[in-house]
Amino acid sequence: PGFGNWVWGRTLIAAFAVAVGAMFRQSLSVLPEMFRFLPMTLLIVTAMLSCYIQFYGLLKLRLAK
């Protein structure tokens, strides 16, 4: 795909993320206080999972043929 299509796709993803973030911020007035830390908690869990997957791929034993 061309660079323009790639940029357009990333722009749509970013716009969607900003919209969801704005809706989440509005919902904090209704949700309990503990949900205030949910985005950072999910970010930490995602980072840990990403590191695990990358290290597993790096250290995975490959049989020599």
PDB file of C-alpha atoms in Angstrom:
ATOM      1  CA  PRO A   1       0.000   0.000   0.000  1.00  0.00           C
ATOM      2  CA  GLY A   2       1.033   3.545  -0.601  1.00  0.00           C
ATOM      3  CA  PHE A   3       2.280   5.904   2.068  1.00  0.00           C
ATOM      4  CA  GLY A   4      -0.864   8.030   1.856  1.00  0.00           C
ATOM      5  CA  ASN A   5      -3.078   5.042   2.633  1.00  0.00           C
ATOM      6  CA  TRP A   6      -0.853   4.118   5.565  1.00  0.00           C
ATOM      7  CA  VAL A   7      -1.005   7.647   6.996  1.00  0.00           C
ATOM      8  CA  TRP A   8      -4.774   7.781   6.479  1.00  0.00           C
ATOM      9  CA  GLY A   9      -5.208   4.499   8.369  1.00  0.00           C
ATOM     10  CA  ARG A  10      -3.037   5.683  11.264  1.00  0.00           C
ATOM     11  CA  THR A  11      -4.973   8.963  11.382  1.00  0.00           C
ATOM     12  CA  LEU A  12      -8.252   7.070  11.691  1.00  0.00           C
ATOM     13  CA  ILE A  13      -6.834   4.937  14.502  1.00  0.00           C
ATOM     14  CA  ALA A  14      -5.571   8.041  16.329  1.00  0.00           C
ATOM     15  CA  ALA A  15      -8.924   9.820  15.919  1.00  0.00           C
ATOM     16  CA  PHE A  16     -10.742   6.770  17.273  1.00  0.00           C
ATOM     17  CA  ALA A  17      -8.381   6.624  20.274  1.00  0.00           C
ATOM     18  CA  VAL A  18      -8.904  10.324  21.036  1.00  0.00           C
ATOM     19  CA  ALA A  19     -12.693   9.890  20.830  1.00  0.00           C
ATOM     20  CA  VAL A  20     -12.649   6.871  23.151  1.00  0.00           C
ATOM     21  CA  GLY A  21     -10.384   8.761  25.561  1.00  0.00           C
ATOM     22  CA  ALA A  22     -12.744  11.730  25.613  1.00  0.00           C
ATOM     23  CA  MET A  23     -15.722   9.435  26.277  1.00  0.00           C
ATOM     24  CA  PHE A  24     -13.799   7.708  29.066  1.00  0.00           C
ATOM     25  CA  ARG A  25     -12.957  11.062  30.660  1.00  0.00           C
ATOM     26  CA  GLN A  26     -16.650  12.031  30.594  1.00  0.00           C
ATOM     27  CA  SER A  27     -17.627   8.698  32.158  1.00  0.00           C
ATOM     28  CA  LEU A  28     -15.324   9.246  35.163  1.00  0.00           C
ATOM     29  CA  SER A  29     -17.953  11.473  36.747  1.00  0.00           C
ATOM     30  CA  VAL A  30     -20.281   8.435  36.889  1.00  0.00           C
ATOM     31  CA  LEU A  31     -17.861   5.538  37.420  1.00  0.00           C
ATOM     32  CA  PRO A  32     -16.184   4.775  40.777  1.00  0.00           C
ATOM     33  CA  GLU A  33     -12.840   6.402  41.600  1.00  0.00           C
ATOM     34  CA  MET A  34     -10.844   3.204  41.011  1.00  0.00           C
ATOM     35  CA  PHE A  35     -11.587   3.343  37.257  1.00  0.00           C
ATOM     36  CA  ARG A  36      -9.517   6.519  37.068  1.00  0.00           C
ATOM     37  CA  PHE A  37      -6.360   4.396  36.974  1.00  0.00           C
ATOM     38  CA  LEU A  38      -7.657   1.834  34.460  1.00  0.00           C
ATOM     39  CA  PRO A  39      -5.834   3.214  31.358  1.00  0.00           C
ATOM     40  CA  MET A  40      -2.422   3.144  33.070  1.00  0.00           C
ATOM     41  CA  THR A  41      -3.104  -0.317  34.492  1.00  0.00           C
ATOM     42  CA  LEU A  42      -3.974  -1.653  31.043  1.00  0.00           C
ATOM     43  CA  LEU A  43      -0.893   0.047  29.586  1.00  0.00           C
ATOM     44  CA  ILE A  44       1.357  -1.656  32.151  1.00  0.00           C
ATOM     45  CA  VAL A  45      -0.248  -5.064  31.529  1.00  0.00           C
ATOM     46  CA  THR A  46       0.141  -4.614  27.764  1.00  0.00           C
ATOM     47  CA  ALA A  47       3.811  -3.640  28.142  1.00  0.00           C
ATOM     48  CA  MET A  48       4.502  -6.689  30.296  1.00  0.00           C
ATOM     49  CA  LEU A  49       2.789  -8.987  27.794  1.00  0.00           C
ATOM     50  CA  SER A  50       4.679  -7.399  24.902  1.00  0.00           C
ATOM     51  CA  CYS A  51       8.031  -7.879  26.661  1.00  0.00           C
ATOM     52  CA  TYR A  52       7.190 -11.497  27.445  1.00  0.00           C
ATOM     53  CA  ILE A  53       6.274 -12.244  23.827  1.00  0.00           C
ATOM     54  CA  GLN A  54       9.411 -10.539  22.503  1.00  0.00           C
ATOM     55  CA  PHE A  55      11.760 -12.301  24.936  1.00  0.00           C
ATOM     56  CA  TYR A  56      10.071 -15.638  24.232  1.00  0.00           C
ATOM     57  CA  GLY A  57      10.637 -15.135  20.513  1.00  0.00           C
ATOM     58  CA  LEU A  58      14.238 -14.145  21.142  1.00  0.00           C
ATOM     59  CA  LEU A  59      15.086 -17.027  23.473  1.00  0.00           C
ATOM     60  CA  LYS A  60      12.966 -19.731  21.851  1.00  0.00           C
ATOM     61  CA  LEU A  61      15.052 -22.764  21.013  1.00  0.00           C
ATOM     62  CA  ARG A  62      15.235 -23.576  17.332  1.00  0.00           C
ATOM     63  CA  LEU A  63      16.358 -27.014  16.280  1.00  0.00           C
ATOM     64  CA  ALA A  64      19.211 -27.137  13.797  1.00  0.00           C
ATOM     65  CA  LYS A  65      18.548 -29.156  10.679  1.00  0.00           C
TER      66      LYS A  65
END
